[in-house]
Amino acid sequence: MLVVIVILTAIGVVCGIIIYVVNRVLPPEDEALKKTEEISNCLPGMNCGACGYPGCFAYAQALAKNPELISESTCATVLQNQEMLEGLGSALGIKLNPSIGKKALVYCTGDTRVLGDYSGAKSCKAASRYVGGTKKCPYGCLGFGDCVEVCPEGAIHMDKERNIAVIDPEKCNGCGLCVKECPKNIIKLVPANTKIAFLCSYDSLKDIPGREKCDRGCIHCRKCYKACEYEAIVWNKEKAIPEFDIEKCTLCGACVKACPQNTLTEFSNILRKVPV
Amino acid sequence: MNNLFSIFFALAIANNFILVKFLGLCPFFGVSKKLSNAISMGAAVTFVMVLASFATSIIYHYIFVPYGIEFMNIVIYILVIASLVQIVELIIKRTNIRLYNALGIYLPLITTNCAVLGVTLINTQEQYTILESIVSAVGGGVGFTLVLIIMSGIRERLELCDCPKAMKGLPIAFITAAILSLSFIGISSLM
């Protein structure tokens, strides 16, 4: 009996001592590695690759080297979750707010005329290969909803009346899958704190007059540029379209009112149907 | 030599841990969804099995037998396996971070896997020598990996198949496992 107790205790103690010795003898954990692990614990860990790195751990390694990187390529899932965002911010030693993210925006109002009946495959890709699409404007949303299918967040829905894809900025996580999917390249990623949305993909470098093709397209009248009192709109002379300075914009709404085509709208208002 | 071969194949196929002895069933269903996960899990289990068999058979032959306390084997084996896995994890983490990331969660998961404890108890039961214990552990690990790979290959295809809604996911996997098990038991009756 005594032998059993002694041997059991001895083996237990020996195991404990071995673990202790191994722990002391081995080189201590690298400082950089510790930080990388701390950061990687704040990440979702599903290795989606939307940040542009092969997996969450590689992303954490890059962030540990250069925390500033967060503003260039932000983890879309973390942005959605306030708790995770704060955790990542404290791991990096930077204060993060949700506005560093990106949102997808469809650069089209969808009011271009339909050319005629189309009975081919119900897919934007197929239609755009065929005759460049069913809309009069070659830069218009085709409305078959290829982007709806790829959205992992279910943030995109088709507006039946206007026959156009609308992206909910609240749900969008800025992953950019729809940007790649759109055969017309009219979905772009914009900063999450964008104030005014310019809903037209046509510019002067493209060789069709906007007015002929679409009731709502930009006609390059510069009224928005003149209406802005805060110099928040810069006129791009080459493309003849307005460009917006988020810092200076006060969201006074003067440009939205001034636009004769209703091409402009408040970004927060994007889901509601804009009056024609 | 012949003896070693027969031990290896007995544990790898005829007395397969998962499908014939029904040990280690949680990783069998938990980790068999993807082929890549199955392979790393199988490799980790084989590695731990070999180490555990080696350590426990040394303890058995040089401590238990001389003092006549073979009946305490389960307690000691659990203790030894758990601390062994801890040590191995520490060493891998500090020396080779890439391997640590590749093995990931699987290494600590195996600490209390019944297949690992099972192989050491079988070694004791069959009175294997140290070399035989290691060979049986390799056989058991290879068999475990083989079944995990077969199952994950099937399950990857099952995801795409058109089966009734009530059978989707685990139910169809259980049925598949039962048929696989029947076929392995069939092999054991041939030998």
mmCIF file with all atom_site columns, N, CA, C and O in Angstrom, chain A residues 3-4 7-8 11-13 15-16 18-19 22-24 26-29 33 37 57 61, chain B residues 59 63-64 67 69 71-72 75-76 79-80 83 86-87 90-91 93-95 97 100-101:
data_model
loop_
_atom_site.group_PDB
_atom_site.id
_atom_site.type_symbol
_atom_site.label_atom_id
_atom_site.label_alt_id
_atom_site.label_comp_id
_atom_site.label_asym_id
_atom_site.label_entity_id
_atom_site.label_seq_id
_atom_site.pdbx_PDB_ins_code
_atom_site.Cartn_x
_atom_site.Cartn_y
_atom_site.Cartn_z
_atom_site.occupancy
_atom_site.B_iso_or_equiv
_atom_site.pdbx_formal_charge
_atom_site.auth_seq_id
_atom_site.auth_comp_id
_atom_site.auth_asym_id
_atom_site.auth_atom_id
_atom_site.pdbx_PDB_model_num
ATOM 1   N N  . VAL A 1 3   ? 3.938  1.490  -0.802  1.00 0.00 ? 3   VAL A N  1
ATOM 2   C CA . VAL A 1 3   ? 4.728  1.553  -2.033  1.00 0.00 ? 3   VAL A CA 1
ATOM 3   C C  . VAL A 1 3   ? 3.942  2.260  -3.125  1.00 0.00 ? 3   VAL A C  1
ATOM 4   O O  . VAL A 1 3   ? 4.449  3.121  -3.839  1.00 0.00 ? 3   VAL A O  1
ATOM 5   N N  . VAL A 1 4   ? 2.640  1.892  -3.247  1.00 0.00 ? 4   VAL A N  1
ATOM 6   C CA . VAL A 1 4   ? 1.800  2.479  -4.280  1.00 0.00 ? 4   VAL A CA 1
ATOM 7   C C  . VAL A 1 4   ? 1.728  3.989  -4.117  1.00 0.00 ? 4   VAL A C  1
ATOM 8   O O  . VAL A 1 4   ? 1.945  4.747  -5.065  1.00 0.00 ? 4   VAL A O  1
ATOM 9   N N  . ILE A 1 7   ? 5.063  5.646  -4.971  1.00 0.00 ? 7   ILE A N  1
ATOM 10  C CA . ILE A 1 7   ? 5.374  5.655  -6.410  1.00 0.00 ? 7   ILE A CA 1
ATOM 11  C C  . ILE A 1 7   ? 4.473  6.627  -7.158  1.00 0.00 ? 7   ILE A C  1
ATOM 12  O O  . ILE A 1 7   ? 4.936  7.403  -8.007  1.00 0.00 ? 7   ILE A O  1
ATOM 13  N N  . LEU A 1 8   ? 3.210  6.611  -6.821  1.00 0.00 ? 8   LEU A N  1
ATOM 14  C CA . LEU A 1 8   ? 2.286  7.543  -7.484  1.00 0.00 ? 8   LEU A CA 1
ATOM 15  C C  . LEU A 1 8   ? 2.728  8.978  -7.268  1.00 0.00 ? 8   LEU A C  1
ATOM 16  O O  . LEU A 1 8   ? 2.810  9.770  -8.207  1.00 0.00 ? 8   LEU A O  1
ATOM 17  N N  . ILE A 1 11  ? 5.938  9.758  -9.223  1.00 0.00 ? 11  ILE A N  1
ATOM 18  C CA . ILE A 1 11  ? 5.748  9.976  -10.663 1.00 0.00 ? 11  ILE A CA 1
ATOM 19  C C  . ILE A 1 11  ? 5.101  11.334 -10.918 1.00 0.00 ? 11  ILE A C  1
ATOM 20  O O  . ILE A 1 11  ? 5.506  12.079 -11.809 1.00 0.00 ? 11  ILE A O  1
ATOM 21  N N  . GLY A 1 12  ? 4.099  11.682 -10.088 1.00 0.00 ? 12  GLY A N  1
ATOM 22  C CA . GLY A 1 12  ? 3.440  12.987 -10.244 1.00 0.00 ? 12  GLY A CA 1
ATOM 23  C C  . GLY A 1 12  ? 4.422  14.121 -10.070 1.00 0.00 ? 12  GLY A C  1
ATOM 24  O O  . GLY A 1 12  ? 4.483  15.040 -10.887 1.00 0.00 ? 12  GLY A O  1
ATOM 25  N N  . VAL A 1 13  ? 5.242  14.035 -9.031  1.00 0.00 ? 13  VAL A N  1
ATOM 26  C CA . VAL A 1 13  ? 6.214  15.101 -8.764  1.00 0.00 ? 13  VAL A CA 1
ATOM 27  C C  . VAL A 1 13  ? 7.229  15.187 -9.894  1.00 0.00 ? 13  VAL A C  1
ATOM 28  O O  . VAL A 1 13  ? 7.559  16.282 -10.359 1.00 0.00 ? 13  VAL A O  1
ATOM 29  N N  . CYS A 1 15  ? 6.831  14.368 -13.021 1.00 0.00 ? 15  CYS A N  1
ATOM 30  C CA . CYS A 1 15  ? 6.188  14.992 -14.191 1.00 0.00 ? 15  CYS A CA 1
ATOM 31  C C  . CYS A 1 15  ? 6.145  16.507 -14.015 1.00 0.00 ? 15  CYS A C  1
ATOM 32  O O  . CYS A 1 15  ? 6.482  17.266 -14.923 1.00 0.00 ? 15  CYS A O  1
ATOM 33  N N  . GLY A 1 16  ? 5.745  16.945 -12.811 1.00 0.00 ? 16  GLY A N  1
ATOM 34  C CA . GLY A 1 16  ? 5.672  18.384 -12.546 1.00 0.00 ? 16  GLY A CA 1
ATOM 35  C C  . GLY A 1 16  ? 7.032  19.034 -12.691 1.00 0.00 ? 16  GLY A C  1
ATOM 36  O O  . GLY A 1 16  ? 7.172  20.089 -13.329 1.00 0.00 ? 16  GLY A O  1
ATOM 37  N N  . ILE A 1 18  ? 9.581  18.003 -14.437 1.00 0.00 ? 18  ILE A N  1
ATOM 38  C CA . ILE A 1 18  ? 10.015 18.031 -15.839 1.00 0.00 ? 18  ILE A CA 1
ATOM 39  C C  . ILE A 1 18  ? 9.362  19.207 -16.572 1.00 0.00 ? 18  ILE A C  1
ATOM 40  O O  . ILE A 1 18  ? 10.024 19.951 -17.298 1.00 0.00 ? 18  ILE A O  1
ATOM 41  N N  . ILE A 1 19  ? 8.060  19.395 -16.359 1.00 0.00 ? 19  ILE A N  1
ATOM 42  C CA . ILE A 1 19  ? 7.382  20.514 -17.032 1.00 0.00 ? 19  ILE A CA 1
ATOM 43  C C  . ILE A 1 19  ? 8.011  21.837 -16.618 1.00 0.00 ? 19  ILE A C  1
ATOM 44  O O  . ILE A 1 19  ? 8.285  22.704 -17.450 1.00 0.00 ? 19  ILE A O  1
ATOM 45  N N  . VAL A 1 22  ? 11.485 22.199 -18.235 1.00 0.00 ? 22  VAL A N  1
ATOM 46  C CA . VAL A 1 22  ? 11.370 22.483 -19.673 1.00 0.00 ? 22  VAL A CA 1
ATOM 47  C C  . VAL A 1 22  ? 10.956 23.930 -19.888 1.00 0.00 ? 22  VAL A C  1
ATOM 48  O O  . VAL A 1 22  ? 11.496 24.637 -20.731 1.00 0.00 ? 22  VAL A O  1
ATOM 49  N N  . ASN A 1 23  ? 10.044 24.375 -19.045 1.00 0.00 ? 23  ASN A N  1
ATOM 50  C CA . ASN A 1 23  ? 9.553  25.746 -19.172 1.00 0.00 ? 23  ASN A CA 1
ATOM 51  C C  . ASN A 1 23  ? 10.676 26.748 -18.922 1.00 0.00 ? 23  ASN A C  1
ATOM 52  O O  . ASN A 1 23  ? 10.767 27.779 -19.587 1.00 0.00 ? 23  ASN A O  1
ATOM 53  N N  . ARG A 1 24  ? 11.571 26.454 -17.968 1.00 0.00 ? 24  ARG A N  1
ATOM 54  C CA . ARG A 1 24  ? 12.644 27.386 -17.633 1.00 0.00 ? 24  ARG A CA 1
ATOM 55  C C  . ARG A 1 24  ? 13.774 27.307 -18.643 1.00 0.00 ? 24  ARG A C  1
ATOM 56  O O  . ARG A 1 24  ? 14.391 28.326 -18.975 1.00 0.00 ? 24  ARG A O  1
ATOM 57  N N  . LEU A 1 26  ? 13.785 26.372 -21.864 1.00 0.00 ? 26  LEU A N  1
ATOM 58  C CA . LEU A 1 26  ? 13.513 26.868 -23.211 1.00 0.00 ? 26  LEU A CA 1
ATOM 59  C C  . LEU A 1 26  ? 13.582 28.380 -23.250 1.00 0.00 ? 26  LEU A C  1
ATOM 60  O O  . LEU A 1 26  ? 13.323 29.040 -22.239 1.00 0.00 ? 26  LEU A O  1
ATOM 61  N N  . PRO A 1 27  ? 13.951 28.950 -24.398 1.00 0.00 ? 27  PRO A N  1
ATOM 62  C CA . PRO A 1 27  ? 13.995 30.415 -24.497 1.00 0.00 ? 27  PRO A CA 1
ATOM 63  C C  . PRO A 1 27  ? 12.602 30.993 -24.273 1.00 0.00 ? 27  PRO A C  1
ATOM 64  O O  . PRO A 1 27  ? 11.611 30.408 -24.688 1.00 0.00 ? 27  PRO A O  1
ATOM 65  N N  . PRO A 1 28  ? 12.500 32.139 -23.580 1.00 0.00 ? 28  PRO A N  1
ATOM 66  C CA . PRO A 1 28  ? 11.176 32.713 -23.316 1.00 0.00 ? 28  PRO A CA 1
ATOM 67  C C  . PRO A 1 28  ? 10.511 33.147 -24.612 1.00 0.00 ? 28  PRO A C  1
ATOM 68  O O  . PRO A 1 28  ? 11.167 33.341 -25.634 1.00 0.00 ? 28  PRO A O  1
ATOM 69  N N  . GLU A 1 29  ? 9.217  33.285 -24.515 1.00 0.00 ? 29  GLU A N  1
ATOM 70  C CA . GLU A 1 29  ? 8.461  33.645 -25.720 1.00 0.00 ? 29  GLU A CA 1
ATOM 71  C C  . GLU A 1 29  ? 8.913  34.994 -26.254 1.00 0.00 ? 29  GLU A C  1
ATOM 72  O O  . GLU A 1 29  ? 9.127  35.937 -25.510 1.00 0.00 ? 29  GLU A O  1
ATOM 73  N N  . LEU A 1 33  ? 6.234  37.893 -30.900 1.00 0.00 ? 33  LEU A N  1
ATOM 74  C CA . LEU A 1 33  ? 5.298  36.775 -31.044 1.00 0.00 ? 33  LEU A CA 1
ATOM 75  C C  . LEU A 1 33  ? 4.131  36.935 -30.080 1.00 0.00 ? 33  LEU A C  1
ATOM 76  O O  . LEU A 1 33  ? 2.980  36.697 -30.421 1.00 0.00 ? 33  LEU A O  1
ATOM 77  N N  . GLU A 1 37  ? 0.279  37.224 -31.048 1.00 0.00 ? 37  GLU A N  1
ATOM 78  C CA . GLU A 1 37  ? -0.762 36.340 -30.520 1.00 0.00 ? 37  GLU A CA 1
ATOM 79  C C  . GLU A 1 37  ? -1.897 37.132 -29.897 1.00 0.00 ? 37  GLU A C  1
ATOM 80  O O  . GLU A 1 37  ? -3.062 36.799 -30.063 1.00 0.00 ? 37  GLU A O  1
ATOM 81  N N  . PHE A 1 57  ? -3.745 34.960 -38.968 1.00 0.00 ? 57  PHE A N  1
ATOM 82  C CA . PHE A 1 57  ? -2.465 35.026 -38.266 1.00 0.00 ? 57  PHE A CA 1
ATOM 83  C C  . PHE A 1 57  ? -1.467 35.877 -39.046 1.00 0.00 ? 57  PHE A C  1
ATOM 84  O O  . PHE A 1 57  ? -0.729 36.668 -38.474 1.00 0.00 ? 57  PHE A O  1
ATOM 85  N N  . GLN A 1 61  ? 0.384  39.232 -37.860 1.00 0.00 ? 61  GLN A N  1
ATOM 86  C CA . GLN A 1 61  ? 1.834  39.438 -37.943 1.00 0.00 ? 61  GLN A CA 1
ATOM 87  C C  . GLN A 1 61  ? 2.155  40.782 -38.587 1.00 0.00 ? 61  GLN A C  1
ATOM 88  O O  . GLN A 1 61  ? 3.005  41.529 -38.121 1.00 0.00 ? 61  GLN A O  1
ATOM 89  N N  . ILE B 2 59  ? 7.674  3.036  -18.193 1.00 0.00 ? 59  ILE B N  1
ATOM 90  C CA . ILE B 2 59  ? 7.209  3.060  -16.797 1.00 0.00 ? 59  ILE B CA 1
ATOM 91  C C  . ILE B 2 59  ? 6.680  1.685  -16.391 1.00 0.00 ? 59  ILE B C  1
ATOM 92  O O  . ILE B 2 59  ? 6.962  1.181  -15.301 1.00 0.00 ? 59  ILE B O  1
ATOM 93  N N  . ILE B 2 63  ? 9.032  0.187  -13.663 1.00 0.00 ? 63  ILE B N  1
ATOM 94  C CA . ILE B 2 63  ? 8.533  0.567  -12.336 1.00 0.00 ? 63  ILE B CA 1
ATOM 95  C C  . ILE B 2 63  ? 7.401  -0.354 -11.875 1.00 0.00 ? 63  ILE B C  1
ATOM 96  O O  . ILE B 2 63  ? 7.444  -0.903 -10.784 1.00 0.00 ? 63  ILE B O  1
ATOM 97  N N  . PHE B 2 64  ? 6.399  -0.536 -12.747 1.00 0.00 ? 64  PHE B N  1
ATOM 98  C CA . PHE B 2 64  ? 5.233  -1.303 -12.311 1.00 0.00 ? 64  PHE B CA 1
ATOM 99  C C  . PHE B 2 64  ? 5.570  -2.769 -12.053 1.00 0.00 ? 64  PHE B C  1
ATOM 100 O O  . PHE B 2 64  ? 5.205  -3.314 -11.013 1.00 0.00 ? 64  PHE B O  1
ATOM 101 N N  . TYR B 2 67  ? 7.782  -3.578 -8.905  1.00 0.00 ? 67  TYR B N  1
ATOM 102 C CA . TYR B 2 67  ? 7.101  -3.360 -7.629  1.00 0.00 ? 67  TYR B CA 1
ATOM 103 C C  . TYR B 2 67  ? 5.745  -4.035 -7.554  1.00 0.00 ? 67  TYR B C  1
ATOM 104 O O  . TYR B 2 67  ? 5.058  -3.931 -6.538  1.00 0.00 ? 67  TYR B O  1
ATOM 105 N N  . ILE B 2 69  ? 2.817  -3.369 -9.091  1.00 0.00 ? 69  ILE B N  1
ATOM 106 C CA . ILE B 2 69  ? 1.629  -2.515 -8.943  1.00 0.00 ? 69  ILE B CA 1
ATOM 107 C C  . ILE B 2 69  ? 0.991  -2.256 -10.313 1.00 0.00 ? 69  ILE B C  1
ATOM 108 O O  . ILE B 2 69  ? 0.593  -1.139 -10.646 1.00 0.00 ? 69  ILE B O  1
ATOM 109 N N  . PHE B 2 71  ? -1.845 -2.853 -11.350 1.00 0.00 ? 71  PHE B N  1
ATOM 110 C CA . PHE B 2 71  ? -3.266 -2.442 -11.312 1.00 0.00 ? 71  PHE B CA 1
ATOM 111 C C  . PHE B 2 71  ? -3.433 -0.928 -11.310 1.00 0.00 ? 71  PHE B C  1
ATOM 112 O O  . PHE B 2 71  ? -4.520 -0.435 -11.523 1.00 0.00 ? 71  PHE B O  1
ATOM 113 N N  . MET B 2 72  ? -2.366 -0.160 -11.051 1.00 0.00 ? 72  MET B N  1
ATOM 114 C CA . MET B 2 72  ? -2.496 1.294  -11.016 1.00 0.00 ? 72  MET B CA 1
ATOM 115 C C  . MET B 2 72  ? -2.294 1.928  -12.397 1.00 0.00 ? 72  MET B C  1
ATOM 116 O O  . MET B 2 72  ? -2.161 3.140  -12.500 1.00 0.00 ? 72  MET B O  1
ATOM 117 N N  . VAL B 2 75  ? -4.436 5.197  -13.859 1.00 0.00 ? 75  VAL B N  1
ATOM 118 C CA . VAL B 2 75  ? -4.183 6.498  -13.219 1.00 0.00 ? 75  VAL B CA 1
ATOM 119 C C  . VAL B 2 75  ? -2.871 7.100  -13.704 1.00 0.00 ? 75  VAL B C  1
ATOM 120 O O  . VAL B 2 75  ? -2.806 8.255  -14.136 1.00 0.00 ? 75  VAL B O  1
ATOM 121 N N  . ILE B 2 76  ? -1.836 6.264  -13.643 1.00 0.00 ? 76  ILE B N  1
ATOM 122 C CA . ILE B 2 76  ? -0.511 6.763  -14.010 1.00 0.00 ? 76  ILE B CA 1
ATOM 123 C C  . ILE B 2 76  ? -0.461 7.114  -15.497 1.00 0.00 ? 76  ILE B C  1
ATOM 124 O O  . ILE B 2 76  ? 0.120  8.121  -15.900 1.00 0.00 ? 76  ILE B O  1
ATOM 125 N N  . LEU B 2 79  ? -1.954 10.497 -16.155 1.00 0.00 ? 79  LEU B N  1
ATOM 126 C CA . LEU B 2 79  ? -1.034 11.534 -15.670 1.00 0.00 ? 79  LEU B CA 1
ATOM 127 C C  . LEU B 2 79  ? 0.127  11.725 -16.644 1.00 0.00 ? 79  LEU B C  1
ATOM 128 O O  . LEU B 2 79  ? 0.445  12.847 -17.058 1.00 0.00 ? 79  LEU B O  1
ATOM 129 N N  . VAL B 2 80  ? 0.727  10.603 -17.038 1.00 0.00 ? 80  VAL B N  1
ATOM 130 C CA . VAL B 2 80  ? 1.908  10.682 -17.900 1.00 0.00 ? 80  VAL B CA 1
ATOM 131 C C  . VAL B 2 80  ? 1.539  11.268 -19.265 1.00 0.00 ? 80  VAL B C  1
ATOM 132 O O  . VAL B 2 80  ? 2.230  12.151 -19.787 1.00 0.00 ? 80  VAL B O  1
ATOM 133 N N  . SER B 2 83  ? 0.871  15.100 -18.985 1.00 0.00 ? 83  SER B N  1
ATOM 134 C CA . SER B 2 83  ? 2.059  15.948 -18.842 1.00 0.00 ? 83  SER B CA 1
ATOM 135 C C  . SER B 2 83  ? 2.934  15.871 -20.078 1.00 0.00 ? 83  SER B C  1
ATOM 136 O O  . SER B 2 83  ? 3.548  16.859 -20.471 1.00 0.00 ? 83  SER B O  1
ATOM 137 N N  . GLN B 2 86  ? 1.623  18.266 -22.585 1.00 0.00 ? 86  GLN B N  1
ATOM 138 C CA . GLN B 2 86  ? 1.974  19.628 -22.175 1.00 0.00 ? 86  GLN B CA 1
ATOM 139 C C  . GLN B 2 86  ? 3.408  19.961 -22.546 1.00 0.00 ? 86  GLN B C  1
ATOM 140 O O  . GLN B 2 86  ? 3.693  21.032 -23.093 1.00 0.00 ? 86  GLN B O  1
ATOM 141 N N  . ILE B 2 87  ? 4.306  19.025 -22.251 1.00 0.00 ? 87  ILE B N  1
ATOM 142 C CA . ILE B 2 87  ? 5.725  19.275 -22.534 1.00 0.00 ? 87  ILE B CA 1
ATOM 143 C C  . ILE B 2 87  ? 5.943  19.434 -24.036 1.00 0.00 ? 87  ILE B C  1
ATOM 144 O O  . ILE B 2 87  ? 6.604  20.371 -24.496 1.00 0.00 ? 87  ILE B O  1
ATOM 145 N N  . LEU B 2 90  ? 4.726  22.756 -25.198 1.00 0.00 ? 90  LEU B N  1
ATOM 146 C CA . LEU B 2 90  ? 5.657  23.815 -24.800 1.00 0.00 ? 90  LEU B CA 1
ATOM 147 C C  . LEU B 2 90  ? 6.858  23.863 -25.734 1.00 0.00 ? 90  LEU B C  1
ATOM 148 O O  . LEU B 2 90  ? 7.236  24.931 -26.231 1.00 0.00 ? 90  LEU B O  1
ATOM 149 N N  . ILE B 2 91  ? 7.440  22.672 -25.980 1.00 0.00 ? 91  ILE B N  1
ATOM 150 C CA . ILE B 2 91  ? 8.651  22.634 -26.809 1.00 0.00 ? 91  ILE B CA 1
ATOM 151 C C  . ILE B 2 91  ? 8.346  23.137 -28.212 1.00 0.00 ? 91  ILE B C  1
ATOM 152 O O  . ILE B 2 91  ? 9.057  23.976 -28.767 1.00 0.00 ? 91  ILE B O  1
ATOM 153 N N  . LYS B 2 93  ? 5.933  25.056 -29.212 1.00 0.00 ? 93  LYS B N  1
ATOM 154 C CA . LYS B 2 93  ? 5.567  26.475 -29.220 1.00 0.00 ? 93  LYS B CA 1
ATOM 155 C C  . LYS B 2 93  ? 6.799  27.364 -29.158 1.00 0.00 ? 93  LYS B C  1
ATOM 156 O O  . LYS B 2 93  ? 6.880  28.397 -29.828 1.00 0.00 ? 93  LYS B O  1
ATOM 157 N N  . ARG B 2 94  ? 7.789  26.957 -28.352 1.00 0.00 ? 94  ARG B N  1
ATOM 158 C CA . ARG B 2 94  ? 8.949  27.818 -28.167 1.00 0.00 ? 94  ARG B CA 1
ATOM 159 C C  . ARG B 2 94  ? 9.985  27.655 -29.280 1.00 0.00 ? 94  ARG B C  1
ATOM 160 O O  . ARG B 2 94  ? 10.798 28.538 -29.499 1.00 0.00 ? 94  ARG B O  1
ATOM 161 N N  . THR B 2 95  ? 10.005 26.492 -29.919 1.00 0.00 ? 95  THR B N  1
ATOM 162 C CA . THR B 2 95  ? 11.080 26.282 -30.888 1.00 0.00 ? 95  THR B CA 1
ATOM 163 C C  . THR B 2 95  ? 10.607 26.408 -32.324 1.00 0.00 ? 95  THR B C  1
ATOM 164 O O  . THR B 2 95  ? 11.329 26.920 -33.162 1.00 0.00 ? 95  THR B O  1
ATOM 165 N N  . ILE B 2 97  ? 7.415  27.797 -34.253 1.00 0.00 ? 97  ILE B N  1
ATOM 166 C CA . ILE B 2 97  ? 6.092  28.411 -34.198 1.00 0.00 ? 97  ILE B CA 1
ATOM 167 C C  . ILE B 2 97  ? 5.246  27.997 -35.409 1.00 0.00 ? 97  ILE B C  1
ATOM 168 O O  . ILE B 2 97  ? 4.025  27.890 -35.329 1.00 0.00 ? 97  ILE B O  1
ATOM 169 N N  . TYR B 2 100 ? 3.690  24.752 -34.668 1.00 0.00 ? 100 TYR B N  1
ATOM 170 C CA . TYR B 2 100 ? 2.676  24.980 -33.636 1.00 0.00 ? 100 TYR B CA 1
ATOM 171 C C  . TYR B 2 100 ? 1.390  25.500 -34.267 1.00 0.00 ? 100 TYR B C  1
ATOM 172 O O  . TYR B 2 100 ? 0.289  25.051 -33.943 1.00 0.00 ? 100 TYR B O  1
ATOM 173 N N  . ASN B 2 101 ? 1.543  26.441 -35.205 1.00 0.00 ? 101 ASN B N  1
ATOM 174 C CA . ASN B 2 101 ? 0.354  26.971 -35.875 1.00 0.00 ? 101 ASN B CA 1
ATOM 175 C C  . ASN B 2 101 ? -0.330 25.916 -36.722 1.00 0.00 ? 101 ASN B C  1
ATOM 176 O O  . ASN B 2 101 ? -1.549 25.884 -36.828 1.00 0.00 ? 101 ASN B O  1
#
